[in-house]
Coordinates of C-alpha atoms in Angstrom, one line a residue:
X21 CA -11.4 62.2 52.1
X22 CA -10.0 59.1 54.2
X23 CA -9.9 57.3 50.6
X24 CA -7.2 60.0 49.4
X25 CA -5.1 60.5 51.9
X26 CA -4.7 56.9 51.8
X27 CA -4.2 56.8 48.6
X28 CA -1.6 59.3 48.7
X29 CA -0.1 57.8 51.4
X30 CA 0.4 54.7 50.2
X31 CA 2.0 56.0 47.1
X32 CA 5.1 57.8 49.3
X33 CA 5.0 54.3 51.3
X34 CA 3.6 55.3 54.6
X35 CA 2.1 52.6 57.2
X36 CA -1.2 52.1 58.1
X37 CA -0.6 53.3 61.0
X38 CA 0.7 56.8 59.9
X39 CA -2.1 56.7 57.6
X40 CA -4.7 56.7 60.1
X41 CA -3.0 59.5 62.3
X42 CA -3.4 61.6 59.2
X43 CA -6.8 60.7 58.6
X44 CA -7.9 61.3 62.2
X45 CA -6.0 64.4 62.0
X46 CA -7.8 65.7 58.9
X47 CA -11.7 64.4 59.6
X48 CA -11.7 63.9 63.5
X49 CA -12.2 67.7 64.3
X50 CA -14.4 68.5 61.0
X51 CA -16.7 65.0 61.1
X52 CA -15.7 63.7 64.7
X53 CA -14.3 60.5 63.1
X54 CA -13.0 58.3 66.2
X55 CA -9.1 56.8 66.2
X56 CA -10.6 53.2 65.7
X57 CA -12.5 54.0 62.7
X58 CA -9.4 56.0 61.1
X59 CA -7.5 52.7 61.4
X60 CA -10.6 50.6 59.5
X61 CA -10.5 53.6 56.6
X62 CA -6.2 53.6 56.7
X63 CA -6.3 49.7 55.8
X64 CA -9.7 51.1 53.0
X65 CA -11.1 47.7 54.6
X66 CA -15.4 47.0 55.4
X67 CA -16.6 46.6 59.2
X68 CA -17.7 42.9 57.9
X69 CA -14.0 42.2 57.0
X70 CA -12.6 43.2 60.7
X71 CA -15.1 41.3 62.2
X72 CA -13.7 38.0 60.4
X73 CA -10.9 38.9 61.2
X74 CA -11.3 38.9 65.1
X75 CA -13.6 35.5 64.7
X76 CA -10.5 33.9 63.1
X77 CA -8.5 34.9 66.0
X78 CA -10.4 33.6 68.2
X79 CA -10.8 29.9 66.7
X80 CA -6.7 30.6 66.1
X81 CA -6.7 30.7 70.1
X82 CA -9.1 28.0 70.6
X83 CA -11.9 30.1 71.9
X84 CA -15.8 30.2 71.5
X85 CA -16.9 32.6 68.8
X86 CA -17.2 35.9 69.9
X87 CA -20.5 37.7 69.9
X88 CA -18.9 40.8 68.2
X89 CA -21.0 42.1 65.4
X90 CA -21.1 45.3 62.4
X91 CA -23.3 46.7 64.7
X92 CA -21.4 46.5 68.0
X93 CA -18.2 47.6 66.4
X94 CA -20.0 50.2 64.8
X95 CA -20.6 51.9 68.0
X96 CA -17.4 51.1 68.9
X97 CA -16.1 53.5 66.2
X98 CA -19.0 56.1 66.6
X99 CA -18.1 56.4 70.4
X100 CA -21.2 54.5 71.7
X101 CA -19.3 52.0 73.5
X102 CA -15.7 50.6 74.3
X103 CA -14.5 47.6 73.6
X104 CA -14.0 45.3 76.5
X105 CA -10.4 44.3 77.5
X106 CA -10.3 40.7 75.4
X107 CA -11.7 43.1 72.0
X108 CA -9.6 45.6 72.9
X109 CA -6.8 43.0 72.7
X110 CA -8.0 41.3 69.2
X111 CA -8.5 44.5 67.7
X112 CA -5.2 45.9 68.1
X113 CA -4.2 43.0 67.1
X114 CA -6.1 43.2 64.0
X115 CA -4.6 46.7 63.5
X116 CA -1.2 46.0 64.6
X117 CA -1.2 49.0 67.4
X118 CA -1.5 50.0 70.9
X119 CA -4.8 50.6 72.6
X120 CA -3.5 54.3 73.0
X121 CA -3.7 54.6 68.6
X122 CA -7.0 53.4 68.9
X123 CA -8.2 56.0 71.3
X124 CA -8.4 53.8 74.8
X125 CA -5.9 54.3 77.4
X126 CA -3.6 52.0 79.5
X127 CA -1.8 48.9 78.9
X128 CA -3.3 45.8 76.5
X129 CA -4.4 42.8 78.5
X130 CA -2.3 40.4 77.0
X131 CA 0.8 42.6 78.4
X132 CA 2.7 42.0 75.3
X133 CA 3.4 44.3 71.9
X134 CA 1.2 44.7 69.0
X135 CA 3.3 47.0 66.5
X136 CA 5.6 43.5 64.9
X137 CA 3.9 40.8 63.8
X138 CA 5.1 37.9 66.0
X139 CA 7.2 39.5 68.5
X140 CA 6.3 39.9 72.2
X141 CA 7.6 42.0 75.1
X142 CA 10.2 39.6 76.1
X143 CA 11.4 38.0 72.3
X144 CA 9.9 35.7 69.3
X145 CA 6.6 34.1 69.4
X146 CA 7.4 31.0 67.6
X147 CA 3.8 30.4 67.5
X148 CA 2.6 33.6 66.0
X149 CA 0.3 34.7 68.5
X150 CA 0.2 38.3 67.9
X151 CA 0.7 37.5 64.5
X152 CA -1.1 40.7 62.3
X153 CA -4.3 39.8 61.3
X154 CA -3.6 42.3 58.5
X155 CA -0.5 43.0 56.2
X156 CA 0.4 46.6 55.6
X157 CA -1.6 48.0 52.7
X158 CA 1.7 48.3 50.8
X159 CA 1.7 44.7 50.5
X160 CA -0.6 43.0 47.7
X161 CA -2.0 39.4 48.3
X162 CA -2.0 37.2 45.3
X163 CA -5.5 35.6 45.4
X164 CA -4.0 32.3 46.3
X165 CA -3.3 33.7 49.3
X166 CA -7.1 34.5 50.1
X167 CA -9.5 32.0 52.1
X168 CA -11.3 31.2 48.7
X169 CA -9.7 29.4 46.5
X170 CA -9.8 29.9 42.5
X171 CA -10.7 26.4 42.0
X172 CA -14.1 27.0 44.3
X173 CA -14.9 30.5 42.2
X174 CA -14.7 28.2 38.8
X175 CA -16.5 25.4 40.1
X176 CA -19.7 27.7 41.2
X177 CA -19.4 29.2 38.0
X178 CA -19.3 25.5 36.2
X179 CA -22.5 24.9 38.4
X180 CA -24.5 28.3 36.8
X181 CA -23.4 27.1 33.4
X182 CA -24.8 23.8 33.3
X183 CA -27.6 25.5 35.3
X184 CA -28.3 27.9 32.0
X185 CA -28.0 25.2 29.8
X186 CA -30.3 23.1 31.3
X187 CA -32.6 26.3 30.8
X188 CA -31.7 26.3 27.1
X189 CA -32.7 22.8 27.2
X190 CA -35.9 23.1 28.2
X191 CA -35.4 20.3 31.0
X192 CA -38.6 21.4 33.6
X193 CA -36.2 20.7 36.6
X194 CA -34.0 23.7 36.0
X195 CA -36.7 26.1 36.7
X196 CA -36.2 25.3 40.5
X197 CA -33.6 26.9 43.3
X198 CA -31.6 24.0 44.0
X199 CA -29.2 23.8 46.5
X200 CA -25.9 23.7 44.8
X201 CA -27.4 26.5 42.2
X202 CA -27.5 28.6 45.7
X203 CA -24.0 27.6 47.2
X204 CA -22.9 28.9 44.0
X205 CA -24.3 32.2 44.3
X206 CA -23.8 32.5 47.8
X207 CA -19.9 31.7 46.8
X208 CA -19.6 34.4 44.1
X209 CA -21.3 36.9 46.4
X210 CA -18.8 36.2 49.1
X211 CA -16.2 36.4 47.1
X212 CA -16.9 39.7 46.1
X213 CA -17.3 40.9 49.8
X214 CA -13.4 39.7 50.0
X215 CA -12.6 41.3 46.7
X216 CA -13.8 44.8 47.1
X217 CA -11.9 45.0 50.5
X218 CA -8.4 43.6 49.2
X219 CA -8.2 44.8 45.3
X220 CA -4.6 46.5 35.5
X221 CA -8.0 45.7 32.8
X222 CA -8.3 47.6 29.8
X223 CA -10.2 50.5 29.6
X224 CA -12.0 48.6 25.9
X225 CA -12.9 45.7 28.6
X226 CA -14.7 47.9 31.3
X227 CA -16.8 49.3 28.7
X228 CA -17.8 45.3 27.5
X229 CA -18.7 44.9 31.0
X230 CA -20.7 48.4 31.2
X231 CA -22.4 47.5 28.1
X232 CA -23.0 44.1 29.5
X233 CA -24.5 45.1 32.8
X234 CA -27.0 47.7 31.1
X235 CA -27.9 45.2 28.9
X236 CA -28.9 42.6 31.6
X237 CA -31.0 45.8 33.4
X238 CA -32.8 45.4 29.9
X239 CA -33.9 42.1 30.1
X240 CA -34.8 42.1 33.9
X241 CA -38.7 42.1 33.4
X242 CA -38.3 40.1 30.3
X243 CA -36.1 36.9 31.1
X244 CA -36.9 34.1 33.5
X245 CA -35.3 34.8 36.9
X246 CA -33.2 32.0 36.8
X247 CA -31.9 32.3 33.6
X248 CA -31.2 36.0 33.8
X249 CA -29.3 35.2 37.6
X250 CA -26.9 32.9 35.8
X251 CA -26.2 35.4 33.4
X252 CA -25.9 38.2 35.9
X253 CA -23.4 36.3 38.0
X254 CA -21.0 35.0 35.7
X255 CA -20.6 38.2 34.8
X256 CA -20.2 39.7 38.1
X257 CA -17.4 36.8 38.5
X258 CA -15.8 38.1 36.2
X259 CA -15.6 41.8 37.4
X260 CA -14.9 39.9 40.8
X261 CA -11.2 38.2 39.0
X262 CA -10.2 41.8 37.5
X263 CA -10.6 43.7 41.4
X264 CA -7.9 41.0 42.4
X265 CA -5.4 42.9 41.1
X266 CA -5.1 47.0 42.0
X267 CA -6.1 49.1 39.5
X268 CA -5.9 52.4 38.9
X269 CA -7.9 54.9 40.9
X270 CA -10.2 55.3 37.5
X271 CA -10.6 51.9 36.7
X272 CA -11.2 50.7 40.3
X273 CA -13.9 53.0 40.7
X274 CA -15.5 52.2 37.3
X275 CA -15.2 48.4 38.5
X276 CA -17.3 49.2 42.1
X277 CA -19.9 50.7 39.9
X278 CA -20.0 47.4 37.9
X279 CA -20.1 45.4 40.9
X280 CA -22.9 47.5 42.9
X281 CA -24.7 47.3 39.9
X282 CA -24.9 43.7 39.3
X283 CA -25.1 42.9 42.7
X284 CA -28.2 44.9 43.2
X285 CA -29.4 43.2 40.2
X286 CA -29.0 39.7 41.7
X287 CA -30.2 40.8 44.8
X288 CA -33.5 42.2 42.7
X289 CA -33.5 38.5 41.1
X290 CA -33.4 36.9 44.3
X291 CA -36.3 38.8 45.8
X292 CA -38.1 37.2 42.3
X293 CA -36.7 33.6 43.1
X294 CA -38.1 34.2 46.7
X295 CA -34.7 34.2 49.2
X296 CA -35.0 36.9 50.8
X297 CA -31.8 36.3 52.4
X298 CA -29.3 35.7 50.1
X299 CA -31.5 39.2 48.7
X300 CA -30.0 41.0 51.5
X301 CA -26.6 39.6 51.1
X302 CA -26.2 41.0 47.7
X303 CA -27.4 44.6 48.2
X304 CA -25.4 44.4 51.5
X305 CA -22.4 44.0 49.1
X306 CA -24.0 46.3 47.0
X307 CA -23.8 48.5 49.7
X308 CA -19.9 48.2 50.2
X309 CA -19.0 48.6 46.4
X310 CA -21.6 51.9 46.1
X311 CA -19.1 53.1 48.8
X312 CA -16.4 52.7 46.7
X313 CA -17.5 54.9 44.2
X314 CA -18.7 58.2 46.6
X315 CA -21.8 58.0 44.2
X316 CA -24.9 59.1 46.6
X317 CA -27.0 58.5 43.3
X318 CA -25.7 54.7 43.2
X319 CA -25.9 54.3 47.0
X320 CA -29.8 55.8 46.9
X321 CA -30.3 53.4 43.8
X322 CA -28.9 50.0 45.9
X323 CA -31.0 51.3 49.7
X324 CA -34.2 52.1 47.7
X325 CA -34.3 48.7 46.0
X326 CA -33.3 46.7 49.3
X327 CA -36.1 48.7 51.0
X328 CA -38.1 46.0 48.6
X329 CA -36.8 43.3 50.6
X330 CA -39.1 43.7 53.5
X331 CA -42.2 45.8 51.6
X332 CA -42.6 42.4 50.0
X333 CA -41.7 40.4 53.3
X334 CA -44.3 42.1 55.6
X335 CA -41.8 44.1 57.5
X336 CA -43.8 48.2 55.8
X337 CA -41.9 49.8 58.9
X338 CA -38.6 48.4 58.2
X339 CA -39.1 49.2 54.4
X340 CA -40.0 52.8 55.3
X341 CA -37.4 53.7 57.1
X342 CA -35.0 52.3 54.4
X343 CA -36.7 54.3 51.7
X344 CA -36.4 57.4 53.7
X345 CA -32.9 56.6 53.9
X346 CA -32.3 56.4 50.5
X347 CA -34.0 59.8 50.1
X348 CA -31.6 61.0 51.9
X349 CA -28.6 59.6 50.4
X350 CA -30.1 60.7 47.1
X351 CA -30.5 64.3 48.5
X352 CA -30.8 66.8 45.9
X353 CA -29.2 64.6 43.4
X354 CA -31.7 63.8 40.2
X355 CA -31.4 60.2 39.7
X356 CA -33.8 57.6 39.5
X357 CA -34.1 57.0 43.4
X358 CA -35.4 60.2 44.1
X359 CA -38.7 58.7 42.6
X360 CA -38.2 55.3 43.7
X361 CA -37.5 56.1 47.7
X362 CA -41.3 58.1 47.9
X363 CA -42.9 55.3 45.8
X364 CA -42.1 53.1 48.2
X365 CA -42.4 54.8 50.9
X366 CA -46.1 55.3 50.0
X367 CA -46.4 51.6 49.5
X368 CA -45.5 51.1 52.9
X369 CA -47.5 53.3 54.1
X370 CA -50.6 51.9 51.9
X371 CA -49.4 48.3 53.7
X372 CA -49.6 49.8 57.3
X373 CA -53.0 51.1 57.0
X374 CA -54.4 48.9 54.5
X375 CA -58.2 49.5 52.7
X376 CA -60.0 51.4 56.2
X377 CA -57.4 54.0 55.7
X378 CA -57.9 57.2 57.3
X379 CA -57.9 60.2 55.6
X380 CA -54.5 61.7 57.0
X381 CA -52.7 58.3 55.7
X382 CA -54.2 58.7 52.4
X383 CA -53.3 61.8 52.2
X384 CA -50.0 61.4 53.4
X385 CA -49.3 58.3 50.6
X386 CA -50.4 60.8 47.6
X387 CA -48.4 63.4 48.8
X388 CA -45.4 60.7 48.7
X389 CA -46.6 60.2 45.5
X390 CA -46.7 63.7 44.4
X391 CA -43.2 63.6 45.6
X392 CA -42.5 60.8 43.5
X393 CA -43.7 62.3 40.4
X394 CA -42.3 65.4 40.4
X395 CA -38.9 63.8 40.6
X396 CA -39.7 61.7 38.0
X397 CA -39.8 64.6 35.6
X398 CA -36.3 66.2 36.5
X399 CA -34.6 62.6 36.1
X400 CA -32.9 62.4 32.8
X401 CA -33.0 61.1 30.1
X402 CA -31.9 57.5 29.9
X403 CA -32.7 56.8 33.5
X404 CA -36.0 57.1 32.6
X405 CA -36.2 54.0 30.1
X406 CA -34.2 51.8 32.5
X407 CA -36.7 49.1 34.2
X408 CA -33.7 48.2 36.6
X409 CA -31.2 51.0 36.8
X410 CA -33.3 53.6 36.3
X411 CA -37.1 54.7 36.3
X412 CA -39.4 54.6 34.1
X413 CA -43.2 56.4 33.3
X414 CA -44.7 52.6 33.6
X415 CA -43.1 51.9 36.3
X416 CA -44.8 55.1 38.2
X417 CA -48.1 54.4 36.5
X418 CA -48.1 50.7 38.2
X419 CA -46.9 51.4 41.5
X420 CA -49.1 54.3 42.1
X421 CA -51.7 52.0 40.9
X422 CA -50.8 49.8 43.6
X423 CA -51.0 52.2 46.1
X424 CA -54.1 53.0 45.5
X425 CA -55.3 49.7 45.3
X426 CA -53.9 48.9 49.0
X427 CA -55.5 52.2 50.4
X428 CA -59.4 51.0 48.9
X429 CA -59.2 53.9 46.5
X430 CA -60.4 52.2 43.6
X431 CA -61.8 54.6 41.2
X432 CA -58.5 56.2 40.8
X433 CA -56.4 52.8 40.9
X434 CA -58.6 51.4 37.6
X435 CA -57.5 54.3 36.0
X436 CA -53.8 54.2 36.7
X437 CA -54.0 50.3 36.5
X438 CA -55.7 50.9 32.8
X439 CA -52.7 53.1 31.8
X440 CA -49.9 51.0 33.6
X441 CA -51.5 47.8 31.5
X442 CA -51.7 49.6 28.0
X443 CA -47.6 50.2 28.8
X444 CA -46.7 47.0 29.8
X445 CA -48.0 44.7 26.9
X446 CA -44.1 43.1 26.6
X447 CA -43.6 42.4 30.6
X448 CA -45.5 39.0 31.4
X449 CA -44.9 39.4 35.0
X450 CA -46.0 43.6 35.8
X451 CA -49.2 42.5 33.5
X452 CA -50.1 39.9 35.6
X453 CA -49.2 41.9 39.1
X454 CA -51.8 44.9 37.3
X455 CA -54.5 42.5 36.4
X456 CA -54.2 41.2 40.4
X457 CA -54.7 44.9 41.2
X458 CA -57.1 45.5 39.1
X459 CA -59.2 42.1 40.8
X460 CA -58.5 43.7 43.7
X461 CA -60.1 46.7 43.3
X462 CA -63.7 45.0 41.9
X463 CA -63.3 42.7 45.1
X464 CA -63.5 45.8 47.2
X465 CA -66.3 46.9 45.0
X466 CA -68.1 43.8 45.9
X467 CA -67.9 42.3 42.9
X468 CA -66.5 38.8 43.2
X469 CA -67.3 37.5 39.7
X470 CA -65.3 39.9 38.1
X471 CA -62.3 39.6 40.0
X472 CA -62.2 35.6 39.6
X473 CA -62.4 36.2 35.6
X474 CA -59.7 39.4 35.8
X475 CA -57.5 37.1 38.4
X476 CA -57.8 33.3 35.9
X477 CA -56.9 35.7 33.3
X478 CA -54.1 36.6 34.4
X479 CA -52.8 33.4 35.6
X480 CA -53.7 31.4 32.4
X481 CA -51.3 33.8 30.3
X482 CA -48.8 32.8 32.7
X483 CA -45.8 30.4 32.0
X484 CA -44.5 27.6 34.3
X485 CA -41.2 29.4 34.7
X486 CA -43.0 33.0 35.7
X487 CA -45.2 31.0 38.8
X488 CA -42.9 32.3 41.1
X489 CA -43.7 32.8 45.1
X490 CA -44.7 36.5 44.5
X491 CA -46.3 36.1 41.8
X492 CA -48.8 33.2 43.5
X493 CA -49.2 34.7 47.0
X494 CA -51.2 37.7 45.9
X495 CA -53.2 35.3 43.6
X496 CA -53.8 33.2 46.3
X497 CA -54.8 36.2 49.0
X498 CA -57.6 36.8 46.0
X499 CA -58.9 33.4 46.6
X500 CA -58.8 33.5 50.3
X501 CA -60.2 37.1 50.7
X502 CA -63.3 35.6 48.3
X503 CA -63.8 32.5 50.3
X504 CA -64.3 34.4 53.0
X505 CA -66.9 36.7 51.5
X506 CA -68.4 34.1 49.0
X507 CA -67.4 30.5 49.7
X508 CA -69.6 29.2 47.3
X509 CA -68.9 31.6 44.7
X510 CA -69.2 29.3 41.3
X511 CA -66.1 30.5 39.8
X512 CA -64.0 30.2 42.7
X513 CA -63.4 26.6 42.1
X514 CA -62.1 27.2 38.6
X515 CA -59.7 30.0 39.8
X516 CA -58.2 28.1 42.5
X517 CA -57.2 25.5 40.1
X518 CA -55.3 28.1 38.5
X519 CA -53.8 28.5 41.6
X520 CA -52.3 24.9 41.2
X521 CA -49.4 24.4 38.4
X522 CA -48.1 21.1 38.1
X523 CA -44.3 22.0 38.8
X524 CA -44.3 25.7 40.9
X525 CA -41.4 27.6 40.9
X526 CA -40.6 28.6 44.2
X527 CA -40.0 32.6 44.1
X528 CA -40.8 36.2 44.3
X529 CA -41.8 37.8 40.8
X530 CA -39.8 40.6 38.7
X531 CA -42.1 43.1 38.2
X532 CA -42.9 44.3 41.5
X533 CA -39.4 45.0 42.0

């Protein structure tokens, strides 16, 4: 609602300031939306992006850095807290008002004017103190303007090229995260955050793009990490240098979708090259573009894959809780994360109580699953053939393998695991996570042997560029977990060599994401 009456407001040339009266006026008595916030959704600007600005303030004054965060100023907007006097100050400084527009009474601190940029109580400022933080919507920044140069955009993406070509090239030093290789990603992902707050291409191009970004869901469990993230982020470069310019209302939202998409996708590649934080930071810009677009579907599909984040990263609770909030997001909505959110959320729950479950958690993970399935079969068509966008009938067979496997039920899990291997004879990576299962399971059947022929297995069929972090830490828990029942198992030796590739990738495997 905010995003149209801004809209429509800056089309008759309205302020920001008048915009937000008219958004508080229309959502502040049907969704209790605070003065503050209406000035953040009048500017169609991200918490992250008012924060910066107030932190450049600051350093503009000379001052510490302030220990204002999304969260605090979150509750500043949800009527949780006010803003002492000094935020006060920077904030309606950022928004170019009076403490009064923003819902607080009595004079500013500072004693002077906000409304002008650079003009105080008594005359100029010649040093710009009050400066706006932010011009009026009705004024467009040319991206020389912007804190990041175009220069540093085409040098990261110089740095992913010679990257991928040193992955066409076979050259065995490639296959590792380097640092520049993550400066440049780091670079285009914050670039995008600054993009998606401040944003005409052909209507032929966005369906290049589209075609593009399915296609790279395609080869997600089939392509190297590394290789498929240069791809991937080239291409969300590019989305990035068309949202520079406005575009129509259409276009824009068309070009949100491209950019929570692929986003998520490089988040769901960082989880396999193992950095968990630059993971977050691209489903956290995920996040903003899904916003964009008012899609719950696509906002469920971005919160149900960052719930991976901490499943695989030993945080179950912290996954739970984000795959029940993508349940909700998703709602009654049939899309693919209205299966994903309770596989997960069994998963988690499989983590917490591990192989002594008791019966109520058990039960509890297969109703999630039950859950899970039954969505599965109202999702359509071509969701259900997309490994990365969508959800797919392997994807359930090897997850609810998995779950099973964690909660000790193995004569279930080796049939699921059976059926989830038979389906994934093209994806290196799943195969190999199901054969760990399915060790697993004759490990808590007490038999050892087995599982250190099921588990070599599996990692002899695996390349040097798949030996990622993920895919070696449960390999390795195998070898542990039999050392401590049978240290001087005769096939443990051989197994745990397996365990030691000459030149290990550091990362977290695609297939359990």
């Amino acid at each position: 609602m905010a995003r149209r009456i801004r809209a429509k407001g800056l089309a008759v040339g309205r302020t920001a300031a008048q915009i937000a009266e008219e958004i508080h006026e229309a959502c502040g008595a049907q969704f209790g939306t605070t003065k503050i916030k209406c000035h953040r959704l009048a500017y169609g600007i991200a918490l992250a992006d008012v924060i910066e600005q107030v932190r450049a303030l600051f350093e503009r004054d000379e001052k510490p850095a302030p220990g204002i965060g999304e969260t605090l100023l979150s509750a500043y907007e949800s009527g949780l807290k006010r803003p002492g006097p000094e935020y006060l100050h920077y904030l309606c400084t950022v928004y170019r008002v009076e403490p009064p527009s923003l819902g607080y009474d009595g004079p500013c601190i500072c004693g002077h004017g906000h409304r002008m940029p650079g003009v105080l109580a008594g005359g100029a400022d010649v040093n710009g103190r009050h400066g706006a933080a932010l011009p009026e919507p009705t004024e467009l920044r040319t991206p020389s303007l912007h804190p990041d140069k175009n220069v540093d955009s085409e040098e990261d993406e110089n740095i992913l090229r010679r990257a991928l070509l040193n992955l066409l090239n076979n050259d065995a030093g490639a296959t590792k995260l380097t640092g520049p290789v993550l400066g440049a990603c780091e670079g285009i992902r914050r670039r995008m955050d600054y993009t998606l707050v401040s944003s005409s291409v052909s209507p032929a191009m966005l369906d290049q793009w589209e075609e593009a970004t399915l296609a790279f869901g395609r080869q997600y469990t089939t392509t190297a990490p590394l290789r498929l993230l240069c791809d991937v982020l080239l291409e969300l470069s590019a989305v990035r240098n068309a949202m520079t310019r406005r575009q129509p209302i259409d276009l824009q939202e068309r070009l949100c979708r491209m950019a929570a998409q692929l986003s998520g996708l490089s988040g769901m590649i960082m989880i396999n090259l193992g950095d968990h934080r630059l993971a977050r930071s691209f489903f956290r810009t995920g996040r903003t573009a899904a916003d964009e677009t008012g899609d719950r579907a696509l906002r469920a599909w971005v919160t149900a894959r960052e719930a991976l984040v901490p499943l695989y990263y030993g945080d179950a609770r912290e996954a739970l809780n984000l795959a029940k909030k993508s349940r909700d997001l998703a709602g009654q909505t049939p899309c693919a994360a209205q299966a994903m959110a309770p596989v997960v959320e069994a998963r988690a729950l499989a983590m917490l109580s591990g192989t002594d479950s008791r019966k109520e958690v058990v039960d509890q993970a297969k109703r999630a699953l039950a859950r899970a399935r039954s969505a599965f079969s109202h999702i359509k068509g071509k969701e259900r053939e997309d490994m990365a966008f969508g959800y797919t009938e392997k994807q359930l067979y090897f997850y609810q393998g998995d779950v099973l496997t964690k909660l000790g039920q193995t004569l279930e899990a080796d049939l699921v695991l059976d059926q989830a291997l038979h389906q994934y004879q093209d994806h290196i990576l799943d195969q190999t996570l199901i054969r760990l299962d399915q060790a697993q399971c004759r490990l808590i059947e007490g038999e050892s042997g087995e599982a250190l022929r099921i588990g070599t297995e599996a990692l002899r069929l695996l390349g040097p560029e798949y030996r990622t972090d993920f895919i070696m830490r449960p390999a390795l828990a195998l070898a542990q977990a039999i050392r401590a029942r049978e240290p001087a198992h005769p096939g443990l030796a051989a197994y745990e060599e397996q365990l030691r590739p000459p030149q290990p990738v550091g990362g977290e495997g695609a297939g359990g994401a």
